[in-house]
Amino acid sequence: MSAFLPTPPPPSGRRVALLTLGCARNEVDSEELAARLDSDGWQVTTDADGADVVVVNTCGFIDKAKQDSVQTLLDAADTGAKVVAAGCMAERYGRELADQLPEAQAVLSFDDYPDISGRLTAVLAGEAIPAHVPRDRRQLLPLTPVARQRSGVVVPGHAVVDERTPAHLRAVLRRRLDTGPVASLKLASGCDRRCSFCAIPAFRGAFVSRTPDELLAEAHWLAGTGVRELVLVSENSTSYGKDLGDPRALEKLLPQLAAVDGIVRVRVSYLQPAETRPGLVEAIATTDGVAPYFDLSFQHASEPVLRRMRRFGSTGRFLDLLASARSLAPQAGARSNFIVGFPGETRADVEELVRFLSAARLDAAGVFDYSDEEGTEAADLPGKVRAATVKRRYDRISALVEELCAQRAEERVGGTVDVLIDTVEALPDSDDPLVEGRAAHQAPEVDGSTTLVASGHRTAGGRSVELVGLRPGDLVRATVTGTEGVDLTAVPVEVLSPAARGQSLSTVAR
């Protein structure tokens, strides 16, 4: 932790902008920081213009993300505000980032989060805050998972206001930074796996679950702000509960979250295929209110490549896993990510990946071209694939994925989907608004969307579903009429659950 004493709260009216890059876990961390700052009298915003200080919650995952983080810091400096780097890139590089980026007045560690207000007050006062020296955060926690719960180590997104008060009675340390009907709920942080290409555990730490009572209390609070869909996030959701002594904890938690008043959909993300147990597959596929959606991190399908990645599985095992989900929920959504050009990857390995993708019927997939990531085992592996070959394979697999996922979307034409409406936008020269939402197989931001279009269809009760009557947060059943890539067009036929009219989607935690 940075070695200086906390400073007094900021003068009234100080304005801080929180800019978040990277994954949904970072978004949750930013909302913890927002709550801490709000409680100390800061005016919190997501707009850098007019801010006294801009905090950039950076991403340190891959080179592109790091470049985006640096550019955002530079752009923030151009506003004339004081600039502070936080988040994964700041945690990972510390002093190195501070030396190379003098435009940032401070580079903070996760250990600085509990006194974020004091740190920013010091920045505005012109005090120099020494950048931290990075360390492997896995070493801060006990090796035994069940011993980690009371370690006292700072884990972003896990802060508790008062541990002596039952979770359902204490304040939630979170302030929403948007007003949409969807919010992420962080199950856990960190990871105990040792994938050879991934540096995340070193700066995010070992795996730590949040307790079920904390998660349920936060879910109730989020529902009270107008949230209708909860997206469960972590580095590895299939590990949830192992440090609580219950490897089936997620299976038990899902129906409890789905039963929270106001919540109409719960979505699980970041599943590790090797840890996805039959009971969890069944819980996701069959629990009312839980999206039958499988975000499975396959990364490849060739066994030799997977072993060099320090992962497990094969084309056959992965297809069996998908089949088990679809046997319970035939229209279940499935997405994954893949790395091409990994050290030692051969043409035969690529053909095996093609074979898997052709059979998997995925709804969405991300494809990444391999590049060495410092501090990882893969960076030192022999058999590096030439850059030109990596690009050629990346282009081929990306084109194949685009084609196959579009075909999968076309399979849904004529069927029905349950769409949670995200936005309703008035259109010039049209009586009907533009209504955008997502079906159960479409996660926010990564899996495409569904556009609802007008029709003369009638509901079972004889009422027509008019677009002008729809609002963000409504859950609507619709018939799929067309596709564009992975995106759907659908005609609404029934409002399954309307969002509360007149309810403000508050961004303030109280």
PDB file of C-alpha atoms in Angstrom, residues 332-445:
ATOM      1  CA  ALA A 332     -29.858 -22.567 -25.515  1.00  0.00           C
ATOM      2  CA  GLY A 333     -27.367 -19.914 -26.493  1.00  0.00           C
ATOM      3  CA  ALA A 334     -23.655 -20.654 -26.631  1.00  0.00           C
ATOM      4  CA  ARG A 335     -20.651 -18.421 -27.158  1.00  0.00           C
ATOM      5  CA  SER A 336     -16.896 -18.789 -26.773  1.00  0.00           C
ATOM      6  CA  ASN A 337     -13.476 -17.296 -27.496  1.00  0.00           C
ATOM      7  CA  PHE A 338     -10.610 -18.758 -29.498  1.00  0.00           C
ATOM      8  CA  ILE A 339      -6.904 -18.037 -29.898  1.00  0.00           C
ATOM      9  CA  VAL A 340      -5.211 -18.809 -33.225  1.00  0.00           C
ATOM     10  CA  GLY A 341      -1.484 -18.907 -33.872  1.00  0.00           C
ATOM     11  CA  PHE A 342      -0.552 -20.213 -30.406  1.00  0.00           C
ATOM     12  CA  PRO A 343       3.063 -21.456 -30.185  1.00  0.00           C
ATOM     13  CA  GLY A 344       3.348 -24.882 -31.771  1.00  0.00           C
ATOM     14  CA  GLU A 345       0.000 -24.674 -33.569  1.00  0.00           C
ATOM     15  CA  THR A 346       0.130 -26.696 -36.804  1.00  0.00           C
ATOM     16  CA  ARG A 347      -2.060 -26.796 -39.869  1.00  0.00           C
ATOM     17  CA  ALA A 348      -3.612 -29.984 -38.477  1.00  0.00           C
ATOM     18  CA  ASP A 349      -4.487 -28.122 -35.267  1.00  0.00           C
ATOM     19  CA  VAL A 350      -6.205 -25.407 -37.280  1.00  0.00           C
ATOM     20  CA  GLU A 351      -8.200 -28.012 -39.216  1.00  0.00           C
ATOM     21  CA  GLU A 352      -9.310 -29.540 -35.916  1.00  0.00           C
ATOM     22  CA  LEU A 353     -10.508 -26.111 -34.784  1.00  0.00           C
ATOM     23  CA  VAL A 354     -12.402 -25.738 -38.060  1.00  0.00           C
ATOM     24  CA  ARG A 355     -13.996 -29.145 -37.510  1.00  0.00           C
ATOM     25  CA  PHE A 356     -15.156 -28.143 -34.058  1.00  0.00           C
ATOM     26  CA  LEU A 357     -16.517 -24.760 -35.097  1.00  0.00           C
ATOM     27  CA  SER A 358     -18.414 -26.309 -37.993  1.00  0.00           C
ATOM     28  CA  ALA A 359     -20.171 -28.707 -35.622  1.00  0.00           C
ATOM     29  CA  ALA A 360     -20.624 -26.495 -32.556  1.00  0.00           C
ATOM     30  CA  ARG A 361     -23.407 -24.156 -33.821  1.00  0.00           C
ATOM     31  CA  LEU A 362     -22.239 -21.271 -31.650  1.00  0.00           C
ATOM     32  CA  ASP A 363     -24.312 -18.103 -31.483  1.00  0.00           C
ATOM     33  CA  ALA A 364     -21.270 -15.869 -31.083  1.00  0.00           C
ATOM     34  CA  ALA A 365     -17.511 -16.236 -30.857  1.00  0.00           C
ATOM     35  CA  GLY A 366     -14.534 -13.986 -30.370  1.00  0.00           C
ATOM     36  CA  VAL A 367     -11.341 -14.761 -32.270  1.00  0.00           C
ATOM     37  CA  PHE A 368      -7.952 -13.468 -31.123  1.00  0.00           C
ATOM     38  CA  ASP A 369      -4.610 -13.666 -32.885  1.00  0.00           C
ATOM     39  CA  TYR A 370      -1.908 -14.830 -30.500  1.00  0.00           C
ATOM     40  CA  SER A 371       0.837 -12.467 -29.403  1.00  0.00           C
ATOM     41  CA  ASP A 372       3.323 -12.914 -26.590  1.00  0.00           C
ATOM     42  CA  GLU A 373       2.141 -11.497 -23.280  1.00  0.00           C
ATOM     43  CA  GLU A 374       4.943 -10.596 -20.907  1.00  0.00           C
ATOM     44  CA  GLY A 375       5.087 -12.572 -17.694  1.00  0.00           C
ATOM     45  CA  THR A 376       3.305 -15.604 -19.126  1.00  0.00           C
ATOM     46  CA  GLU A 377       4.618 -19.090 -19.737  1.00  0.00           C
ATOM     47  CA  ALA A 378       3.534 -18.981 -23.377  1.00  0.00           C
ATOM     48  CA  ALA A 379       5.863 -16.055 -24.085  1.00  0.00           C
ATOM     49  CA  ASP A 380       8.814 -18.418 -23.579  1.00  0.00           C
ATOM     50  CA  LEU A 381       7.409 -21.432 -25.414  1.00  0.00           C
ATOM     51  CA  PRO A 382       9.228 -22.668 -28.540  1.00  0.00           C
ATOM     52  CA  GLY A 383       7.538 -23.109 -31.879  1.00  0.00           C
ATOM     53  CA  LYS A 384       6.419 -19.533 -32.431  1.00  0.00           C
ATOM     54  CA  VAL A 385       4.178 -19.224 -35.484  1.00  0.00           C
ATOM     55  CA  ARG A 386       5.271 -16.619 -38.036  1.00  0.00           C
ATOM     56  CA  ALA A 387       3.306 -13.359 -37.883  1.00  0.00           C
ATOM     57  CA  ALA A 388       2.133 -13.688 -41.485  1.00  0.00           C
ATOM     58  CA  THR A 389       0.853 -17.189 -40.763  1.00  0.00           C
ATOM     59  CA  VAL A 390      -0.931 -16.048 -37.615  1.00  0.00           C
ATOM     60  CA  LYS A 391      -2.682 -13.306 -39.570  1.00  0.00           C
ATOM     61  CA  ARG A 392      -3.700 -15.686 -42.330  1.00  0.00           C
ATOM     62  CA  ARG A 393      -5.152 -18.154 -39.813  1.00  0.00           C
ATOM     63  CA  TYR A 394      -6.860 -15.351 -37.897  1.00  0.00           C
ATOM     64  CA  ASP A 395      -8.499 -14.036 -41.058  1.00  0.00           C
ATOM     65  CA  ARG A 396      -9.661 -17.518 -42.024  1.00  0.00           C
ATOM     66  CA  ILE A 397     -11.128 -18.433 -38.633  1.00  0.00           C
ATOM     67  CA  SER A 398     -12.714 -15.007 -38.183  1.00  0.00           C
ATOM     68  CA  ALA A 399     -14.466 -15.296 -41.547  1.00  0.00           C
ATOM     69  CA  LEU A 400     -15.612 -18.832 -40.736  1.00  0.00           C
ATOM     70  CA  VAL A 401     -16.965 -17.784 -37.344  1.00  0.00           C
ATOM     71  CA  GLU A 402     -18.850 -14.878 -38.871  1.00  0.00           C
ATOM     72  CA  GLU A 403     -20.456 -17.184 -41.428  1.00  0.00           C
ATOM     73  CA  LEU A 404     -21.316 -19.948 -38.958  1.00  0.00           C
ATOM     74  CA  CYS A 405     -22.760 -17.620 -36.329  1.00  0.00           C
ATOM     75  CA  ALA A 406     -24.888 -15.911 -38.976  1.00  0.00           C
ATOM     76  CA  GLN A 407     -26.186 -19.343 -40.017  1.00  0.00           C
ATOM     77  CA  ARG A 408     -27.026 -20.114 -36.400  1.00  0.00           C
ATOM     78  CA  ALA A 409     -29.021 -16.864 -36.189  1.00  0.00           C
ATOM     79  CA  GLU A 410     -30.921 -17.850 -39.333  1.00  0.00           C
ATOM     80  CA  GLU A 411     -31.939 -21.106 -37.633  1.00  0.00           C
ATOM     81  CA  ARG A 412     -33.948 -18.990 -35.173  1.00  0.00           C
ATOM     82  CA  VAL A 413     -36.152 -17.418 -37.865  1.00  0.00           C
ATOM     83  CA  GLY A 414     -39.769 -18.450 -37.325  1.00  0.00           C
ATOM     84  CA  GLY A 415     -39.206 -19.286 -33.662  1.00  0.00           C
ATOM     85  CA  THR A 416     -39.908 -17.153 -30.623  1.00  0.00           C
ATOM     86  CA  VAL A 417     -37.458 -15.364 -28.359  1.00  0.00           C
ATOM     87  CA  ASP A 418     -37.910 -13.516 -25.080  1.00  0.00           C
ATOM     88  CA  VAL A 419     -36.418 -10.056 -25.501  1.00  0.00           C
ATOM     89  CA  LEU A 420     -35.404  -7.743 -22.678  1.00  0.00           C
ATOM     90  CA  ILE A 421     -35.679  -4.218 -24.059  1.00  0.00           C
ATOM     91  CA  ASP A 422     -32.573  -2.079 -23.554  1.00  0.00           C
ATOM     92  CA  THR A 423     -33.431   1.116 -25.439  1.00  0.00           C
ATOM     93  CA  VAL A 424     -36.419   2.834 -27.010  1.00  0.00           C
ATOM     94  CA  GLU A 425     -35.457   5.715 -29.305  1.00  0.00           C
ATOM     95  CA  ALA A 426     -37.766   8.115 -31.123  1.00  0.00           C
ATOM     96  CA  LEU A 427     -37.221   8.284 -34.884  1.00  0.00           C
ATOM     97  CA  PRO A 428     -37.780  11.293 -37.107  1.00  0.00           C
ATOM     98  CA  ASP A 429     -40.637  10.943 -39.611  1.00  0.00           C
ATOM     99  CA  SER A 430     -41.905   7.774 -37.947  1.00  0.00           C
ATOM    100  CA  ASP A 431     -44.690   7.063 -35.490  1.00  0.00           C
ATOM    101  CA  ASP A 432     -42.848   3.965 -34.293  1.00  0.00           C
ATOM    102  CA  PRO A 433     -39.674   4.175 -32.182  1.00  0.00           C
ATOM    103  CA  LEU A 434     -36.512   2.132 -32.657  1.00  0.00           C
ATOM    104  CA  VAL A 435     -36.751  -0.627 -30.045  1.00  0.00           C
ATOM    105  CA  GLU A 436     -33.574  -2.589 -29.313  1.00  0.00           C
ATOM    106  CA  GLY A 437     -33.134  -5.460 -26.891  1.00  0.00           C
ATOM    107  CA  ARG A 438     -31.578  -8.846 -26.388  1.00  0.00           C
ATOM    108  CA  ALA A 439     -32.891 -12.368 -26.467  1.00  0.00           C
ATOM    109  CA  ALA A 440     -31.827 -14.940 -23.909  1.00  0.00           C
ATOM    110  CA  HIS A 441     -28.935 -16.068 -26.122  1.00  0.00           C
ATOM    111  CA  GLN A 442     -27.577 -12.504 -26.473  1.00  0.00           C
ATOM    112  CA  ALA A 443     -25.418 -11.125 -23.680  1.00  0.00           C
ATOM    113  CA  PRO A 444     -24.870  -7.356 -23.414  1.00  0.00           C
ATOM    114  CA  GLU A 445     -22.363  -5.835 -25.841  1.00  0.00           C
TER     115      GLU A 445
END
